[in-house]
Amino acid sequence: DAGITQSPRYKITETGRQVTLMCHQTWSHSYMFWYRQDLGHGLRLIYYSAAADITDKGEVPDGYVVSRSKTENFPLTLESATRSQTSVYFCASGAGGMTDTQYFGPGTRLTVL
Amino acid sequence: QKEVEQNSGPLSVPEGAIASLNCTYSDRGSQSFFWYRQYSGKSPELIMSIYSNGDKEDGRFTAQLNKASQYVSLLIRDSQPSDSATYLCAAYSSASKIIFGSGTRLSIRP
């Protein structure tokens, strides 16, 4: 199916565990983004990527790791999950970077116990 | 810390009226501005982008930008119940990257 997908859609984990959230897009967009959305904070940029093997930090990168070996995939890893990382995570992609339209995936709701 | 501020609402508007959503930003270097609509439990989708001072119209939506006042607004004419959602304002600058406001919840009452 064309578009942008995220998996899993829901995840419950425990403090200290490693968690990887997956993001896949079929548009061949150059840019991909990871955001977290918490009540009262809106969307906050975690990491973004301008192309395969090019990634850069956003507003709140601490505790997260990303990689982008293929244009269509942009996984986000929480190396040692903490309760403060409980959030809804959105992946987005776009052809023109942050000055252009971003297309968001359906989101992953992560709960860290 | 650069910020984008929005009134959280809820803003209640009767059907058929004009809804006016406002946003201020602190980074004077911001160059691009966006309005996203987010239905409850769904992902954001872009409604309007605006890059220069003045008004930009697209159907029932008009975005307004005043860089001197660091102010962005979104007007929705002939409001419909389907416009009930949270509206996120975002600003981009090369220094701050993209910063989103926390959103304004809009409710259109029949």
PDB file of C-alpha atoms in Angstrom:
ATOM      1  CA  ASP A   1       0.000   0.000   0.000  1.00  0.00           C
ATOM      2  CA  ALA A   2       1.225   3.469  -0.799  1.00  0.00           C
ATOM      3  CA  GLY A   3       1.822   5.915   2.009  1.00  0.00           C
ATOM      4  CA  ILE A   4       3.549   6.009   5.329  1.00  0.00           C
ATOM      5  CA  THR A   5       3.142   3.301   7.931  1.00  0.00           C
ATOM      6  CA  GLN A   6       4.298   2.854  11.489  1.00  0.00           C
ATOM      7  CA  SER A   7       4.665  -0.251  13.584  1.00  0.00           C
ATOM      8  CA  PRO A   8       3.742  -1.227  16.141  1.00  0.00           C
ATOM      9  CA  ARG A   9       0.684   0.970  16.629  1.00  0.00           C
ATOM     10  CA  TYR A  10       0.662   0.305  20.363  1.00  0.00           C
ATOM     11  CA  LYS A  11       3.510  -0.794  22.604  1.00  0.00           C
ATOM     12  CA  ILE A  12       3.849  -1.312  26.331  1.00  0.00           C
ATOM     13  CA  THR A  13       7.335  -1.827  27.706  1.00  0.00           C
ATOM     14  CA  GLU A  14       9.218  -1.576  30.955  1.00  0.00           C
ATOM     15  CA  THR A  15      11.780   0.915  32.149  1.00  0.00           C
ATOM     16  CA  GLY A  16      15.260   0.060  30.943  1.00  0.00           C
ATOM     17  CA  ARG A  17      14.225  -2.013  27.938  1.00  0.00           C
ATOM     18  CA  GLN A  18      15.247  -1.228  24.381  1.00  0.00           C
ATOM     19  CA  VAL A  19      12.385  -0.424  22.028  1.00  0.00           C
ATOM     20  CA  THR A  20      12.434   0.182  18.281  1.00  0.00           C
ATOM     21  CA  LEU A  21       9.650   1.956  16.471  1.00  0.00           C
ATOM     22  CA  MET A  22       9.476   1.388  12.736  1.00  0.00           C
ATOM     23  CA  CYS A  23       8.533   3.817   9.987  1.00  0.00           C
ATOM     24  CA  HIS A  24       8.182   2.981   6.302  1.00  0.00           C
ATOM     25  CA  GLN A  25       7.194   5.223   3.383  1.00  0.00           C
ATOM     26  CA  THR A  26       6.541   4.307  -0.224  1.00  0.00           C
ATOM     27  CA  TRP A  27       6.756   7.770  -1.803  1.00  0.00           C
ATOM     28  CA  SER A  28      10.570   7.848  -2.035  1.00  0.00           C
ATOM     29  CA  HIS A  29      10.542  11.120  -0.096  1.00  0.00           C
ATOM     30  CA  SER A  30      14.024  12.336   0.729  1.00  0.00           C
ATOM     31  CA  TYR A  31      13.125  13.662   4.160  1.00  0.00           C
ATOM     32  CA  MET A  32      11.835  11.721   7.130  1.00  0.00           C
ATOM     33  CA  PHE A  33      11.089  12.917  10.635  1.00  0.00           C
ATOM     34  CA  TRP A  34      10.302  11.603  14.095  1.00  0.00           C
ATOM     35  CA  TYR A  35       8.130  13.568  16.507  1.00  0.00           C
ATOM     36  CA  ARG A  36       6.680  12.927  19.906  1.00  0.00           C
ATOM     37  CA  GLN A  37       3.383  14.395  21.005  1.00  0.00           C
ATOM     38  CA  ASP A  38       2.546  14.933  24.648  1.00  0.00           C
ATOM     39  CA  LEU A  39      -0.372  16.757  26.217  1.00  0.00           C
ATOM     40  CA  GLY A  40       0.494  20.423  26.578  1.00  0.00           C
ATOM     41  CA  HIS A  41       3.628  20.222  24.415  1.00  0.00           C
ATOM     42  CA  GLY A  42       2.313  19.736  20.924  1.00  0.00           C
ATOM     43  CA  LEU A  43       4.640  17.997  18.492  1.00  0.00           C
ATOM     44  CA  ARG A  44       8.345  18.043  19.230  1.00  0.00           C
ATOM     45  CA  LEU A  45      10.959  17.047  16.679  1.00  0.00           C
ATOM     46  CA  ILE A  46      13.252  14.246  17.867  1.00  0.00           C
ATOM     47  CA  TYR A  47      15.388  13.503  14.806  1.00  0.00           C
ATOM     48  CA  TYR A  48      15.177  13.995  11.099  1.00  0.00           C
ATOM     49  CA  SER A  49      16.912  12.693   8.007  1.00  0.00           C
ATOM     50  CA  ALA A  50      17.538  14.447   4.702  1.00  0.00           C
ATOM     51  CA  ALA A  51      18.545  11.272   2.856  1.00  0.00           C
ATOM     52  CA  ALA A  52      19.840   7.772   3.449  1.00  0.00           C
ATOM     53  CA  ASP A  53      22.760   7.834   5.898  1.00  0.00           C
ATOM     54  CA  ILE A  54      22.158  11.508   6.773  1.00  0.00           C
ATOM     55  CA  THR A  55      20.500  12.217  10.114  1.00  0.00           C
ATOM     56  CA  ASP A  56      20.404  15.184  12.460  1.00  0.00           C
ATOM     57  CA  LYS A  57      19.076  16.071  15.875  1.00  0.00           C
ATOM     58  CA  GLY A  58      15.860  17.915  16.509  1.00  0.00           C
ATOM     59  CA  GLU A  59      14.575  19.624  19.620  1.00  0.00           C
ATOM     60  CA  VAL A  60      14.486  16.590  21.951  1.00  0.00           C
ATOM     61  CA  PRO A  61      17.014  13.920  20.806  1.00  0.00           C
ATOM     62  CA  ASP A  62      18.300  12.700  24.177  1.00  0.00           C
ATOM     63  CA  GLY A  63      17.602   9.015  24.824  1.00  0.00           C
ATOM     64  CA  TYR A  64      16.846   8.237  21.180  1.00  0.00           C
ATOM     65  CA  VAL A  65      18.861   6.786  18.318  1.00  0.00           C
ATOM     66  CA  VAL A  66      17.976   6.736  14.629  1.00  0.00           C
ATOM     67  CA  SER A  67      19.384   5.204  11.502  1.00  0.00           C
ATOM     68  CA  ARG A  68      18.506   5.388   7.847  1.00  0.00           C
ATOM     69  CA  SER A  69      20.196   2.790   5.709  1.00  0.00           C
ATOM     70  CA  LYS A  70      17.409   2.816   3.103  1.00  0.00           C
ATOM     71  CA  THR A  71      15.411   5.787   1.829  1.00  0.00           C
ATOM     72  CA  GLU A  72      12.078   4.195   2.726  1.00  0.00           C
ATOM     73  CA  ASN A  73      12.814   3.231   6.342  1.00  0.00           C
ATOM     74  CA  PHE A  74      13.583   5.371   9.369  1.00  0.00           C
ATOM     75  CA  PRO A  75      13.549   3.389  12.636  1.00  0.00           C
ATOM     76  CA  LEU A  76      13.643   5.113  16.013  1.00  0.00           C
ATOM     77  CA  THR A  77      15.246   3.281  18.933  1.00  0.00           C
ATOM     78  CA  LEU A  78      14.873   4.030  22.612  1.00  0.00           C
ATOM     79  CA  GLU A  79      18.049   2.454  23.973  1.00  0.00           C
ATOM     80  CA  SER A  80      16.894   2.305  27.601  1.00  0.00           C
ATOM     81  CA  ALA A  81      13.286   3.373  27.915  1.00  0.00           C
ATOM     82  CA  THR A  82      12.237   5.731  30.705  1.00  0.00           C
ATOM     83  CA  ARG A  83       8.759   6.663  31.932  1.00  0.00           C
ATOM     84  CA  SER A  84       9.234  10.175  30.557  1.00  0.00           C
ATOM     85  CA  GLN A  85       9.357   8.634  27.077  1.00  0.00           C
ATOM     86  CA  THR A  86       5.722   7.557  27.353  1.00  0.00           C
ATOM     87  CA  SER A  87       4.152   9.409  24.454  1.00  0.00           C
ATOM     88  CA  VAL A  88       2.596   9.174  21.018  1.00  0.00           C
ATOM     89  CA  TYR A  89       5.295   9.005  18.352  1.00  0.00           C
ATOM     90  CA  PHE A  90       4.655  10.221  14.826  1.00  0.00           C
ATOM     91  CA  CYS A  91       6.824   9.590  11.833  1.00  0.00           C
ATOM     92  CA  ALA A  92       6.521  11.922   8.846  1.00  0.00           C
ATOM     93  CA  SER A  93       8.021  12.211   5.404  1.00  0.00           C
ATOM     94  CA  GLY A  94       8.289  14.925   2.807  1.00  0.00           C
ATOM     95  CA  ALA A  95       9.974  15.744  -0.455  1.00  0.00           C
ATOM     96  CA  GLY A  96      11.131  19.242   0.441  1.00  0.00           C
ATOM     97  CA  GLY A  97      12.237  19.163   4.053  1.00  0.00           C
ATOM     98  CA  MET A  98      10.855  21.276   6.874  1.00  0.00           C
ATOM     99  CA  THR A  99       9.796  24.107   4.571  1.00  0.00           C
ATOM    100  CA  ASP A 100       7.464  21.816   2.685  1.00  0.00           C
ATOM    101  CA  THR A 101       4.466  19.597   3.365  1.00  0.00           C
ATOM    102  CA  GLN A 102       5.062  16.774   5.779  1.00  0.00           C
ATOM    103  CA  TYR A 103       2.911  13.648   5.581  1.00  0.00           C
ATOM    104  CA  PHE A 104       2.380  11.966   8.900  1.00  0.00           C
ATOM    105  CA  GLY A 105       2.045   8.309   9.720  1.00  0.00           C
ATOM    106  CA  PRO A 106      -0.740   7.012  11.979  1.00  0.00           C
ATOM    107  CA  GLY A 107       1.382   7.158  15.130  1.00  0.00           C
ATOM    108  CA  THR A 108       2.638   4.707  17.737  1.00  0.00           C
ATOM    109  CA  ARG A 109       1.335   4.983  21.287  1.00  0.00           C
ATOM    110  CA  LEU A 110       4.170   3.943  23.596  1.00  0.00           C
ATOM    111  CA  THR A 111       3.716   3.331  27.300  1.00  0.00           C
ATOM    112  CA  VAL A 112       6.750   2.804  29.512  1.00  0.00           C
ATOM    113  CA  LEU A 113       5.913   1.254  32.879  1.00  0.00           C
TER     114      LEU A 113
ATOM    115  CA  GLN B   1      14.078  28.196  23.897  1.00  0.00           C
ATOM    116  CA  LYS B   2      12.174  29.303  20.829  1.00  0.00           C
ATOM    117  CA  GLU B   3       8.415  28.980  21.147  1.00  0.00           C
ATOM    118  CA  VAL B   4       5.188  28.959  19.218  1.00  0.00           C
ATOM    119  CA  GLU B   5       2.210  29.960  21.353  1.00  0.00           C
ATOM    120  CA  GLN B   6      -1.431  29.119  20.790  1.00  0.00           C
ATOM    121  CA  ASN B   7      -4.523  29.461  22.933  1.00  0.00           C
ATOM    122  CA  SER B   8      -5.455  25.889  23.845  1.00  0.00           C
ATOM    123  CA  GLY B   9      -9.198  26.576  23.656  1.00  0.00           C
ATOM    124  CA  PRO B  10     -11.664  25.094  23.255  1.00  0.00           C
ATOM    125  CA  LEU B  11     -12.855  27.689  20.798  1.00  0.00           C
ATOM    126  CA  SER B  12     -16.569  27.226  20.171  1.00  0.00           C
ATOM    127  CA  VAL B  13     -18.000  28.667  16.949  1.00  0.00           C
ATOM    128  CA  PRO B  14     -21.517  28.294  15.521  1.00  0.00           C
ATOM    129  CA  GLU B  15     -21.898  26.463  12.228  1.00  0.00           C
ATOM    130  CA  GLY B  16     -21.618  28.828   9.282  1.00  0.00           C
ATOM    131  CA  ALA B  17     -19.613  31.449  11.189  1.00  0.00           C
ATOM    132  CA  ILE B  18     -15.959  32.408  10.803  1.00  0.00           C
ATOM    133  CA  ALA B  19     -13.479  30.674  13.090  1.00  0.00           C
ATOM    134  CA  SER B  20     -10.328  32.651  13.852  1.00  0.00           C
ATOM    135  CA  LEU B  21      -7.268  30.840  15.176  1.00  0.00           C
ATOM    136  CA  ASN B  22      -4.186  32.720  16.312  1.00  0.00           C
ATOM    137  CA  CYS B  23      -0.532  31.919  16.847  1.00  0.00           C
ATOM    138  CA  THR B  24       2.541  33.892  17.913  1.00  0.00           C
ATOM    139  CA  TYR B  25       6.162  32.867  17.554  1.00  0.00           C
ATOM    140  CA  SER B  26       9.331  34.020  19.271  1.00  0.00           C
ATOM    141  CA  ASP B  27      12.054  33.267  16.697  1.00  0.00           C
ATOM    142  CA  ARG B  28      12.384  36.354  14.476  1.00  0.00           C
ATOM    143  CA  GLY B  29      14.339  34.257  12.001  1.00  0.00           C
ATOM    144  CA  SER B  30      11.301  32.095  11.245  1.00  0.00           C
ATOM    145  CA  GLN B  31      10.713  31.917   7.531  1.00  0.00           C
ATOM    146  CA  SER B  32       7.949  29.388   6.932  1.00  0.00           C
ATOM    147  CA  PHE B  33       4.682  28.853   8.741  1.00  0.00           C
ATOM    148  CA  PHE B  34       2.201  26.033   8.707  1.00  0.00           C
ATOM    149  CA  TRP B  35      -1.261  25.144   9.932  1.00  0.00           C
ATOM    150  CA  TYR B  36      -1.986  21.472  10.525  1.00  0.00           C
ATOM    151  CA  ARG B  37      -5.364  19.985  11.428  1.00  0.00           C
ATOM    152  CA  GLN B  38      -5.498  17.004  13.768  1.00  0.00           C
ATOM    153  CA  TYR B  39      -8.672  15.075  14.481  1.00  0.00           C
ATOM    154  CA  SER B  40      -8.857  13.314  17.817  1.00  0.00           C
ATOM    155  CA  GLY B  41      -6.773  10.151  17.774  1.00  0.00           C
ATOM    156  CA  LYS B  42      -5.488  10.822  14.269  1.00  0.00           C
ATOM    157  CA  SER B  43      -2.315  12.191  12.743  1.00  0.00           C
ATOM    158  CA  PRO B  44      -1.813  15.828  11.691  1.00  0.00           C
ATOM    159  CA  GLU B  45      -2.461  16.883   8.106  1.00  0.00           C
ATOM    160  CA  LEU B  46      -1.340  20.099   6.454  1.00  0.00           C
ATOM    161  CA  ILE B  47      -4.028  22.686   5.752  1.00  0.00           C
ATOM    162  CA  MET B  48      -2.046  25.765   4.807  1.00  0.00           C
ATOM    163  CA  SER B  49       1.496  26.990   4.497  1.00  0.00           C
ATOM    164  CA  ILE B  50       2.496  30.653   4.256  1.00  0.00           C
ATOM    165  CA  TYR B  51       5.902  32.166   3.635  1.00  0.00           C
ATOM    166  CA  SER B  52       5.421  35.913   3.083  1.00  0.00           C
ATOM    167  CA  ASN B  53       3.536  38.709   4.799  1.00  0.00           C
ATOM    168  CA  GLY B  54      -0.116  39.089   3.940  1.00  0.00           C
ATOM    169  CA  ASP B  55      -2.989  36.752   3.250  1.00  0.00           C
ATOM    170  CA  LYS B  56      -3.110  33.423   1.465  1.00  0.00           C
ATOM    171  CA  GLU B  57      -6.463  31.912   0.589  1.00  0.00           C
ATOM    172  CA  ASP B  58      -7.354  28.315  -0.210  1.00  0.00           C
ATOM    173  CA  GLY B  59     -11.055  27.569  -0.404  1.00  0.00           C
ATOM    174  CA  ARG B  60     -12.653  28.300   2.962  1.00  0.00           C
ATOM    175  CA  PHE B  61      -9.258  28.769   4.616  1.00  0.00           C
ATOM    176  CA  THR B  62      -7.207  31.959   4.798  1.00  0.00           C
ATOM    177  CA  ALA B  63      -3.803  32.149   6.443  1.00  0.00           C
ATOM    178  CA  GLN B  64      -2.477  35.533   7.521  1.00  0.00           C
ATOM    179  CA  LEU B  65       1.134  36.356   8.363  1.00  0.00           C
ATOM    180  CA  ASN B  66       2.546  39.465  10.016  1.00  0.00           C
ATOM    181  CA  LYS B  67       6.289  39.033  10.546  1.00  0.00           C
ATOM    182  CA  ALA B  68       6.690  42.416  12.230  1.00  0.00           C
ATOM    183  CA  SER B  69       4.239  41.367  14.936  1.00  0.00           C
ATOM    184  CA  GLN B  70       5.397  37.712  14.819  1.00  0.00           C
ATOM    185  CA  TYR B  71       1.819  36.652  14.356  1.00  0.00           C
ATOM    186  CA  VAL B  72       0.120  34.021  12.219  1.00  0.00           C
ATOM    187  CA  SER B  73      -3.589  33.368  11.983  1.00  0.00           C
ATOM    188  CA  LEU B  74      -5.970  30.978  10.279  1.00  0.00           C
ATOM    189  CA  LEU B  75      -9.495  31.959   9.328  1.00  0.00           C
ATOM    190  CA  ILE B  76     -12.067  29.315   8.484  1.00  0.00           C
ATOM    191  CA  ARG B  77     -15.125  30.677   6.719  1.00  0.00           C
ATOM    192  CA  ASP B  78     -18.534  28.994   6.711  1.00  0.00           C
ATOM    193  CA  SER B  79     -17.419  26.680   9.526  1.00  0.00           C
ATOM    194  CA  GLN B  80     -18.704  23.123   9.313  1.00  0.00           C
ATOM    195  CA  PRO B  81     -18.988  20.445  12.023  1.00  0.00           C
ATOM    196  CA  SER B  82     -16.250  18.564  10.154  1.00  0.00           C
ATOM    197  CA  ASP B  83     -13.889  21.445  10.985  1.00  0.00           C
ATOM    198  CA  SER B  84     -14.022  20.453  14.664  1.00  0.00           C
ATOM    199  CA  ALA B  85     -10.448  19.411  15.409  1.00  0.00           C
ATOM    200  CA  THR B  86      -7.237  20.627  16.985  1.00  0.00           C
ATOM    201  CA  TYR B  87      -5.282  23.084  14.845  1.00  0.00           C
ATOM    202  CA  LEU B  88      -1.511  23.118  15.185  1.00  0.00           C
ATOM    203  CA  CYS B  89       0.561  26.121  14.193  1.00  0.00           C
ATOM    204  CA  ALA B  90       4.209  25.541  13.272  1.00  0.00           C
ATOM    205  CA  ALA B  91       7.128  27.803  12.425  1.00  0.00           C
ATOM    206  CA  TYR B  92      10.392  26.920  10.708  1.00  0.00           C
ATOM    207  CA  SER B  93      13.730  28.671  10.992  1.00  0.00           C
ATOM    208  CA  SER B  94      17.165  27.404  10.074  1.00  0.00           C
ATOM    209  CA  ALA B  95      18.261  27.859  13.697  1.00  0.00           C
ATOM    210  CA  SER B  96      15.304  26.341  15.532  1.00  0.00           C
ATOM    211  CA  LYS B  97      14.230  23.885  12.852  1.00  0.00           C
ATOM    212  CA  ILE B  98      10.476  23.314  13.075  1.00  0.00           C
ATOM    213  CA  ILE B  99       8.609  24.232  16.241  1.00  0.00           C
ATOM    214  CA  PHE B 100       4.954  23.371  16.780  1.00  0.00           C
ATOM    215  CA  GLY B 101       2.516  25.070  19.086  1.00  0.00           C
ATOM    216  CA  SER B 102       0.477  22.931  21.442  1.00  0.00           C
ATOM    217  CA  GLY B 103      -2.644  23.466  19.357  1.00  0.00           C
ATOM    218  CA  THR B 104      -6.057  25.102  19.611  1.00  0.00           C
ATOM    219  CA  ARG B 105      -9.089  22.882  19.977  1.00  0.00           C
ATOM    220  CA  LEU B 106     -11.914  24.103  17.744  1.00  0.00           C
ATOM    221  CA  SER B 107     -15.510  23.005  18.208  1.00  0.00           C
ATOM    222  CA  ILE B 108     -18.194  23.889  15.663  1.00  0.00           C
ATOM    223  CA  ARG B 109     -21.642  23.780  17.225  1.00  0.00           C
ATOM    224  CA  PRO B 110     -24.638  23.025  14.947  1.00  0.00           C
TER     225      PRO B 110
END
